[in-house]
């Protein structure tokens, strides 16, 4: 039989589709637990910072009065970066992909069925308030692309949760880094350092001096 030549481009080349990377479910659980711990640790730091701020402000006002300092709005605008934990938590997650945003919407849709005020009319006031709180929290989470909060709250209801994905693991790892960053910012604040149990009186006074050098001016200036 005579050989029949075929142009290479005329032959159909079967495309090999890349196989999705296998999901490490153990790593998923580990990331979830780590983020759960960090969220709890952040809550502690947030409450402790508020407590230490009261003490710091009281000593600062006394120190400023003794040394004729006054607060400088201009200096503060240039040098002071306040630690607003709630604002940081409510910021959009820039690392949330379209798939993760879609997952957030799906979870929220299911949570709404359980927590929306219209779904709980006639129930005990205690139940209505608890579900209203969850609804409000999850609505804020949806607006901030906070997949973890939605997933974590969905665990409290009879909701069929999606199988873990590598994209979720990647998101969890980035969220852990973000929460760690917020905690480090809190620990670097003047108020936090001032309230450390091992701080001496001289060290506390040094912090007040440094604060006033950065954010205050003399009254006669």
Backbone as CSV, one residue per row, in Angstrom:
resi,resn,N_x,N_y,N_z,CA_x,CA_y,CA_z,C_x,C_y,C_z
1,UNK,0.858,-1.195,0.000,0.000,0.000,0.000,0.890,1.240,0.000
2,UNK,0.522,2.176,-0.838,1.322,3.398,-0.953,1.143,4.261,0.290
3,UNK,2.269,4.865,0.690,2.210,5.753,1.869,1.521,7.060,1.498
4,UNK,0.634,7.468,2.347,-0.100,8.696,2.092,0.355,9.749,3.093
5,UNK,1.043,10.762,2.605,1.603,11.802,3.471,0.513,12.763,3.928
6,UNK,0.576,13.126,5.187,-0.382,14.092,5.730,0.380,15.267,6.326
7,UNK,-0.124,16.424,6.074,0.482,17.622,6.666,0.258,17.573,8.175
8,UNK,1.275,17.885,8.958,1.134,17.803,10.425,-0.037,18.607,10.970
9,UNK,-0.309,19.763,10.373,-1.385,20.616,10.870,-2.763,20.036,10.592
10,UNK,-2.818,19.043,9.672,-4.118,18.455,9.360,-4.524,17.415,10.393
11,UNK,-3.555,16.940,11.178,-3.869,15.944,12.190,-4.364,16.625,13.460
12,UNK,-5.369,16.074,14.066,-5.925,16.621,15.287,-5.034,16.226,16.469
13,UNK,-4.596,17.216,17.151,-3.748,16.976,18.318,-4.618,17.000,19.559
14,UNK,-4.634,15.920,20.263,-5.463,15.847,21.467,-4.848,16.701,22.577
15,UNK,-5.642,17.621,23.078,-5.152,18.508,24.127,-5.184,17.780,25.471
16,UNK,-4.081,17.877,26.140,-3.986,17.258,27.468,-4.330,18.299,28.517
17,UNK,-5.437,18.081,29.179,-5.866,19.038,30.200,-5.115,18.781,31.505
18,UNK,-4.598,19.869,32.088,-3.875,19.686,33.354,-4.814,19.201,34.448
19,UNK,-4.375,18.220,35.192,-5.179,17.686,36.281,-5.106,18.625,37.487
20,UNK,-6.246,18.876,38.127,-6.222,19.761,39.298,-5.376,19.172,40.424
21,UNK,-4.660,20.034,41.109,-3.800,19.591,42.191,-4.649,19.044,43.337
22,UNK,-4.219,17.900,43.870,-4.961,17.262,44.945,-4.982,18.153,46.183
23,UNK,-6.158,18.227,46.806,-6.311,19.089,47.972,-5.820,18.364,49.221
24,UNK,-4.962,19.041,49.974,-4.458,18.502,51.236,-5.460,18.880,52.333
25,UNK,-6.355,17.968,52.667,-7.419,18.261,53.637,-6.866,18.496,55.037
26,UNK,-5.769,17.824,55.348,-5.134,18.046,56.661,-4.621,19.479,56.759
27,UNK,-4.041,19.972,55.676,-3.536,21.346,55.650,-4.696,22.330,55.751
28,UNK,-5.810,22.009,55.118,-6.999,22.870,55.202,-7.455,23.008,56.646
29,UNK,-7.566,21.890,57.346,-8.000,21.914,58.753,-6.988,22.669,59.610
30,UNK,-5.696,22.451,59.339,-4.646,23.135,60.102,-4.723,24.648,59.904
31,UNK,-4.961,25.077,58.670,-5.082,26.515,58.389,-6.320,27.108,59.061
32,UNK,-7.420,26.350,59.048,-8.642,26.818,59.708,-8.404,26.993,61.206
33,UNK,-7.748,26.014,61.822,-7.480,26.084,63.263,-6.526,27.226,63.602
34,UNK,-5.528,27.423,62.753,-4.575,28.517,62.986,-5.281,29.866,62.910
35,UNK,-6.143,30.035,61.917,-6.854,31.305,61.775,-7.844,31.500,62.917
36,UNK,-8.464,30.410,63.356,-9.391,30.504,64.491,-8.648,30.983,65.739
37,UNK,-7.445,30.453,65.956,-6.633,30.892,67.091,-6.233,32.355,66.946
38,UNK,-5.792,32.751,65.743,-5.359,34.127,65.523,-6.511,35.113,65.709
39,UNK,-7.699,34.735,65.262,-8.865,35.606,65.462,-9.140,35.789,66.956
40,UNK,-9.026,34.701,67.722,-9.223,34.772,69.164,-8.133,35.621,69.817
41,UNK,-6.897,35.449,69.351,-5.773,36.221,69.876,-5.943,37.702,69.547
42,UNK,-6.449,37.997,68.368,-6.694,39.381,67.965,-7.772,40.016,68.841
43,UNK,-8.796,39.240,69.142,-9.864,39.752,70.008,-9.317,40.108,71.388
44,UNK,-8.426,39.254,71.913,-7.785,39.550,73.195,-6.979,40.842,73.100
45,UNK,-6.155,40.969,72.061,-5.324,42.158,71.894,-6.184,43.413,71.743
46,UNK,-7.293,43.284,71.043,-8.175,44.438,70.832,-8.752,44.929,72.167
47,UNK,-9.231,44.009,72.988,-9.808,44.385,74.288,-8.732,44.906,75.236
48,UNK,-7.567,44.253,75.220,-6.484,44.672,76.101,-5.951,46.044,75.698
49,UNK,-5.897,46.315,74.396,-5.431,47.625,73.925,-6.362,48.732,74.406
50,UNK,-7.670,48.486,74.353,-8.638,49.483,74.817,-8.440,49.771,76.307
51,UNK,-8.160,48.726,77.088,-7.918,48.885,78.525,-6.625,49.668,78.768
52,UNK,-5.571,49.320,78.025,-4.283,49.998,78.213,-4.329,51.442,77.734
53,UNK,-5.174,51.719,76.756,-5.282,53.084,76.227,-5.819,54.031,77.295
54,UNK,-6.749,53.555,78.100,-7.305,54.386,79.180,-6.197,54.777,80.151
55,UNK,-5.380,53.797,80.531,-4.280,54.065,81.459,-3.242,54.993,80.829
56,UNK,-2.901,54.731,79.571,-1.901,55.548,78.881,-2.367,56.999,78.754
57,UNK,-3.616,57.209,78.359,-4.151,58.562,78.171,-4.144,59.351,79.481
58,UNK,-4.457,58.666,80.573,-4.468,59.344,81.881,-3.064,59.835,82.243
59,UNK,-2.057,58.987,82.062,-0.680,59.376,82.364,-0.172,60.424,81.372
60,UNK,-0.598,60.307,80.122,-0.151,61.255,79.100,-0.659,62.663,79.389
61,UNK,-1.932,62.789,79.734,-2.503,64.109,80.026,-1.816,64.754,81.219
62,UNK,-1.511,63.952,82.237,-0.811,64.464,83.418,0.590,64.928,83.045
63,UNK,1.279,64.127,82.212,2.638,64.452,81.777,2.648,65.721,80.925
64,UNK,1.685,65.850,80.022,1.606,67.029,79.157,1.351,68.289,79.978
65,UNK,0.521,68.176,80.990,0.212,69.327,81.841,1.445,69.758,82.636
66,UNK,2.186,68.790,83.134,3.379,69.085,83.932,4.469,69.765,83.103
67,UNK,4.555,69.429,81.807,5.643,69.924,80.965,5.158,70.913,79.894
68,UNK,3.956,71.417,80.054,3.407,72.447,79.154,3.380,72.012,77.688
69,UNK,2.998,70.778,77.462,2.827,70.287,76.098,1.371,70.415,75.673
70,UNK,1.169,70.592,74.391,-0.183,70.577,73.828,-0.176,69.702,72.578
71,UNK,-1.272,69.043,72.324,-1.348,68.119,71.188,-1.305,68.887,69.873
72,UNK,-0.513,68.401,68.907,-0.365,69.045,67.605,-1.078,68.229,66.529
73,UNK,-2.141,68.786,65.978,-2.878,68.094,64.920,-2.003,67.891,63.692
74,UNK,-1.200,68.899,63.383,-0.330,68.830,62.209,0.691,67.702,62.346
75,UNK,1.321,67.610,63.514,2.294,66.547,63.753,1.638,65.168,63.712
76,UNK,0.449,65.087,64.300,-0.249,63.804,64.344,-0.605,63.317,62.953
77,UNK,-1.022,64.233,62.090,-1.380,63.862,60.720,-0.181,63.329,59.947
78,UNK,0.998,63.806,60.287,2.209,63.381,59.584,2.835,62.123,60.167
79,UNK,2.656,61.918,61.490,3.393,60.846,62.157,2.553,59.717,62.727
80,UNK,1.276,59.982,63.012,0.492,59.008,63.775,-0.391,58.165,62.869
81,UNK,-0.269,56.849,63.013,-1.134,55.913,62.285,-1.932,55.133,63.326
82,UNK,-3.205,55.467,63.528,-3.994,54.789,64.561,-4.229,53.318,64.218
83,UNK,-4.351,52.504,65.246,-4.625,51.083,65.064,-6.126,50.875,65.203
84,UNK,-6.828,50.833,64.083,-8.270,50.606,64.084,-8.518,49.167,63.634
85,UNK,-8.681,48.281,64.609,-8.804,46.853,64.306,-10.062,46.572,63.497
86,UNK,-11.185,47.164,63.905,-12.442,46.890,63.221,-12.404,47.362,61.779
87,UNK,-11.802,48.511,61.552,-11.675,49.026,60.187,-10.811,48.085,59.346
88,UNK,-9.738,47.566,59.953,-8.870,46.640,59.239,-9.604,45.354,58.880
89,UNK,-10.438,44.863,59.802,-11.177,43.629,59.560,-12.238,43.809,58.479
90,UNK,-12.781,45.021,58.391,-13.860,45.280,57.431,-13.348,45.657,56.038
91,UNK,-12.023,45.738,55.892,-11.472,46.074,54.578,-11.632,44.907,53.613
92,UNK,-11.796,45.225,52.347,-11.888,44.199,51.311,-10.591,43.388,51.263
93,UNK,-10.738,42.088,51.117,-9.563,41.232,50.958,-9.131,41.293,49.495
94,UNK,-8.014,41.958,49.238,-7.557,42.124,47.859,-7.144,40.799,47.231
95,UNK,-6.848,39.816,48.066,-6.417,38.520,47.560,-7.593,37.561,47.322
96,UNK,-8.820,38.047,47.481,-9.986,37.204,47.216,-10.240,37.141,45.713
97,UNK,-10.132,35.953,45.149,-10.381,35.760,43.721,-11.884,35.782,43.444
98,UNK,-12.240,35.770,42.181,-13.653,35.730,41.808,-14.320,34.455,42.323
99,UNK,-13.571,33.354,42.313,-14.121,32.099,42.834,-14.418,32.202,44.329
100,UNK,-13.501,32.814,45.075,-13.708,32.966,46.514,-14.864,33.913,46.807
101,UNK,-14.990,34.964,46.006,-16.120,35.881,46.176,-17.433,35.162,45.886
102,UNK,-17.403,34.290,44.876,-18.588,33.496,44.563,-18.937,32.549,45.698
103,UNK,-17.909,31.951,46.314,-18.134,31.071,47.467,-18.747,31.846,48.631
104,UNK,-18.293,33.077,48.818,-18.838,33.932,49.881,-20.329,34.173,49.661
105,UNK,-20.702,34.473,48.443,-22.109,34.745,48.124,-22.978,33.513,48.348
106,UNK,-22.452,32.339,47.957,-23.213,31.103,48.136,-23.425,30.799,49.613
107,UNK,-22.365,30.973,50.407,-22.482,30.724,51.843,-23.456,31.701,52.493
108,UNK,-23.351,32.965,52.115,-24.229,33.977,52.698,-25.690,33.686,52.349
109,UNK,-25.928,33.263,51.131,-27.297,32.946,50.693,-27.901,31.847,51.558
110,UNK,-27.080,30.858,51.905,-27.566,29.772,52.749,-27.755,30.232,54.198
111,UNK,-26.849,31.077,54.675,-26.947,31.577,56.055,-28.181,32.460,56.216
112,UNK,-28.494,33.237,55.178,-29.665,34.122,55.213,-30.936,33.321,55.471
113,UNK,-31.012,32.128,54.917,-32.207,31.286,55.097,-32.450,30.953,56.569
114,UNK,-31.366,30.985,57.346,-31.468,30.642,58.769,-31.527,31.862,59.677
115,UNK,-30.967,32.979,59.227,-30.770,34.108,60.153,-31.505,35.395,59.804
116,UNK,-32.055,35.500,58.596,-32.717,36.753,58.224,-33.882,37.023,59.175
117,UNK,-34.048,38.282,59.617,-35.136,38.614,60.556,-36.513,38.140,60.104
118,UNK,-36.771,38.197,58.818,-38.080,37.764,58.313,-38.305,36.271,58.506
119,UNK,-37.217,35.509,58.639,-37.322,34.064,58.806,-37.537,33.664,60.270
120,UNK,-37.390,34.623,61.168,-37.449,34.301,62.602,-38.543,35.041,63.353
121,UNK,-39.517,35.541,62.618,-40.654,36.213,63.247,-41.440,35.194,64.067
122,UNK,-41.777,35.572,65.283,-42.549,34.684,66.139,-41.716,33.811,67.045
123,UNK,-40.397,33.812,66.847,-39.532,33.010,67.700,-39.175,33.783,68.964
124,UNK,-38.590,33.089,69.930,-38.213,33.736,71.189,-37.266,34.908,70.926
125,UNK,-37.380,35.941,71.760,-36.549,37.139,71.575,-35.064,36.799,71.634
126,UNK,-34.699,35.876,72.523,-33.297,35.478,72.646,-32.782,34.874,71.343
127,UNK,-33.607,34.041,70.712,-33.223,33.394,69.450,-33.142,34.431,68.337
128,UNK,-34.127,35.337,68.307,-34.148,36.359,67.256,-32.930,37.268,67.341
129,UNK,-32.559,37.653,68.548,-31.402,38.535,68.724,-30.109,37.834,68.319
130,UNK,-29.992,36.564,68.703,-28.778,35.810,68.372,-28.633,35.666,66.859
131,UNK,-29.726,35.351,66.174,-29.663,35.171,64.720,-29.509,36.503,63.994
132,UNK,-30.079,37.576,64.574,-29.892,38.903,64.000,-28.423,39.312,64.071
133,UNK,-27.773,38.961,65.171,-26.351,39.278,65.335,-25.515,38.528,64.301
134,UNK,-25.842,37.247,64.099,-25.115,36.447,63.104,-25.353,37.003,61.705
135,UNK,-26.592,37.385,61.425,-26.924,37.938,60.109,-26.115,39.202,59.832
136,UNK,-26.063,40.103,60.808,-25.326,41.359,60.650,-23.833,41.104,60.472
137,UNK,-23.296,40.163,61.264,-21.876,39.829,61.167,-21.537,39.243,59.792
138,UNK,-22.416,38.371,59.308,-22.168,37.725,58.016,-22.370,38.697,56.851
139,UNK,-23.265,39.659,57.019,-23.450,40.675,55.980,-22.188,41.519,55.850
140,UNK,-21.601,41.891,56.999,-20.338,42.640,56.980,-19.220,41.793,56.382
141,UNK,-19.222,40.490,56.675,-18.208,39.583,56.133,-18.330,39.478,54.615
142,UNK,-19.555,39.429,54.128,-19.772,39.367,52.679,-19.229,40.620,52.006
143,UNK,-19.503,41.774,52.592,-19.029,43.042,52.028,-17.505,43.125,52.014
144,UNK,-16.863,42.427,52.961,-15.397,42.475,53.064,-14.726,41.261,52.424
145,UNK,-15.499,40.416,51.738,-14.957,39.182,51.130,-14.290,38.297,52.180
146,UNK,-14.880,38.274,53.387,-14.325,37.506,54.498,-14.914,36.091,54.469
147,UNK,-14.296,35.218,53.694,-14.797,33.864,53.508,-14.785,33.066,54.810
148,UNK,-13.759,33.240,55.625,-13.633,32.459,56.857,-14.819,32.676,57.790
149,UNK,-15.196,33.934,58.017,-16.307,34.231,58.926,-17.596,33.592,58.437
150,UNK,-17.824,33.640,57.134,-19.023,33.029,56.575,-18.980,31.507,56.740
151,UNK,-17.861,30.910,56.438,-17.716,29.457,56.552,-17.864,29.026,58.008
152,UNK,-17.222,29.752,58.921,-17.240,29.409,60.335,-18.655,29.499,60.902
153,UNK,-19.415,30.504,60.479,-20.804,30.642,60.954,-21.714,29.611,60.317
154,UNK,-21.410,29.233,59.088,-22.223,28.215,58.409,-22.134,26.877,59.121
155,UNK,-21.028,26.646,59.848,-20.863,25.400,60.589,-21.916,25.235,61.680
156,UNK,-22.519,26.350,62.117,-23.517,26.303,63.187,-24.891,25.871,62.687
157,UNK,-25.036,25.780,61.378,-26.333,25.436,60.812,-26.226,24.178,59.953
158,UNK,-27.372,23.628,59.639,-27.408,22.409,58.811,-27.265,22.803,57.340
159,UNK,-26.052,23.290,57.012,-25.769,23.760,55.655,-24.728,22.841,55.019
160,UNK,-24.990,22.427,53.813,-24.043,21.578,53.105,-22.873,22.441,52.632
161,UNK,-21.723,22.198,53.217,-20.546,23.011,52.921,-19.784,22.439,51.728
162,UNK,-19.196,23.318,50.918,-18.442,22.837,49.758,-17.157,22.127,50.182
163,UNK,-16.675,21.237,49.322,-15.427,20.523,49.612,-14.268,21.520,49.614
164,UNK,-13.268,21.305,50.467,-12.113,22.212,50.514,-11.395,22.274,49.167
165,UNK,-10.846,23.433,48.879,-10.088,23.619,47.641,-8.732,24.229,47.967
166,UNK,-7.798,24.095,47.028,-6.484,24.711,47.210,-6.588,26.232,47.246
167,UNK,-7.573,26.751,46.556,-7.774,28.202,46.550,-8.179,28.689,47.935
168,UNK,-8.993,27.892,48.626,-9.387,28.242,49.989,-8.188,28.189,50.931
169,UNK,-7.343,27.195,50.752,-6.134,27.077,51.585,-5.229,28.284,51.377
170,UNK,-5.056,28.683,50.135,-4.231,29.850,49.815,-4.816,31.100,50.465
171,UNK,-6.140,31.226,50.424,-6.815,32.383,51.034,-6.596,32.375,52.537
172,UNK,-6.738,31.206,53.165,-6.569,31.091,54.612,-5.152,31.474,55.037
173,UNK,-4.161,31.054,54.277,-2.773,31.382,54.603,-2.534,32.887,54.530
174,UNK,-3.104,33.534,53.522,-2.947,34.989,53.381,-3.713,35.730,54.470
175,UNK,-4.852,35.199,54.855,-5.623,35.832,55.928,-4.885,35.707,57.260
176,UNK,-4.225,34.580,57.474,-3.429,34.408,58.694,-2.317,35.455,58.761
177,UNK,-1.648,35.679,57.651,-0.578,36.683,57.602,-1.137,38.077,57.879
178,UNK,-2.328,38.346,57.362,-2.939,39.667,57.562,-3.297,39.893,59.029
179,UNK,-3.876,38.880,59.677,-4.243,39.004,61.088,-2.992,39.132,61.954
180,UNK,-1.956,38.375,61.628,-0.690,38.497,62.360,-0.137,39.910,62.237
181,UNK,-0.290,40.508,61.057,0.169,41.882,60.849,-0.577,42.878,61.721
182,UNK,-1.891,42.693,61.876,-2.689,43.587,62.727,-2.253,43.449,64.186
183,UNK,-2.018,42.209,64.628,-1.579,41.979,66.006,-0.220,42.639,66.256
184,UNK,0.687,42.540,65.296,2.009,43.173,65.439,1.881,44.693,65.528
185,UNK,0.942,45.265,64.778,0.705,46.714,64.838,0.211,47.118,66.221
186,UNK,-0.660,46.302,66.800,-1.157,46.586,68.151,-0.007,46.542,69.149
187,UNK,0.830,45.522,69.033,1.944,45.362,69.974,2.989,46.463,69.838
188,UNK,3.000,47.146,68.683,3.954,48.237,68.465,3.408,49.588,68.927
189,UNK,2.124,49.624,69.308,1.492,50.892,69.711,2.052,51.372,71.055
190,UNK,2.084,52.691,71.233,2.547,53.272,72.494,1.723,52.738,73.663
191,UNK,0.397,52.692,73.475,-0.492,52.275,74.550,-0.185,50.851,75.010
192,UNK,0.133,49.979,74.038,0.417,48.587,74.387,1.728,48.474,75.161
193,UNK,2.763,49.140,74.654,4.074,49.084,75.311,4.012,49.666,76.717
194,UNK,3.263,50.749,76.870,3.150,51.416,78.166,2.537,50.488,79.212
195,UNK,1.643,49.617,78.776,0.944,48.731,79.710,1.634,47.415,79.968
196,UNK,2.827,47.212,79.406,3.540,45.954,79.639,3.929,45.841,81.117
197,UNK,3.665,44.692,81.743,3.929,44.534,83.184,5.386,44.738,83.577
198,UNK,6.311,44.442,82.660,7.737,44.523,83.013,8.345,45.901,82.731
199,UNK,7.503,46.884,82.370,8.014,48.232,82.099,8.286,48.971,83.402
200,UNK,9.482,49.572,83.514,9.815,50.371,84.698,9.223,51.769,84.564
201,UNK,9.212,52.513,85.662,8.701,53.888,85.628,9.531,54.750,84.681
202,UNK,10.846,54.514,84.667,11.713,55.285,83.770,11.393,54.992,82.303
203,UNK,11.144,53.752,82.005,10.814,53.372,80.632,9.459,53.953,80.208
204,UNK,8.506,53.951,81.132,7.190,54.532,80.823,7.312,56.039,80.579
205,UNK,8.127,56.690,81.394,8.322,58.129,81.188,9.015,58.379,79.849
206,UNK,9.957,57.505,79.493,10.625,57.630,78.202,9.646,57.513,77.037
207,UNK,8.652,56.639,77.171,7.624,56.502,76.135,6.788,57.773,76.023
208,UNK,6.460,58.374,77.167,5.674,59.614,77.162,6.463,60.741,76.502
209,UNK,7.762,60.802,76.789,8.621,61.816,76.169,8.653,61.619,74.652
210,UNK,8.847,60.384,74.232,8.896,60.080,72.802,7.577,60.422,72.118
211,UNK,6.474,60.105,72.778,5.159,60.410,72.213,4.998,61.918,72.030
212,UNK,5.359,62.668,73.050,5.193,64.124,72.978,6.128,64.746,71.937
213,UNK,7.312,64.181,71.767,8.222,64.690,70.742,7.637,64.498,69.343
214,UNK,6.891,63.409,69.172,6.316,63.097,67.869,5.005,63.840,67.583
215,UNK,4.190,63.989,68.621,2.815,64.445,68.383,2.414,65.720,69.135
216,UNK,3.353,66.325,69.852,2.986,67.501,70.650,3.962,68.659,70.379
217,UNK,3.563,69.830,70.854,4.430,71.009,70.814,4.318,71.718,72.156
218,UNK,5.290,72.549,72.444,5.243,73.343,73.673,4.155,74.434,73.527
219,UNK,3.476,74.742,74.618,2.389,75.711,74.547,2.864,77.102,74.147
220,UNK,4.110,77.445,74.489,4.594,78.778,74.192,5.147,78.896,72.782
221,UNK,5.113,77.772,71.984,5.637,77.804,70.592,4.538,78.260,69.644
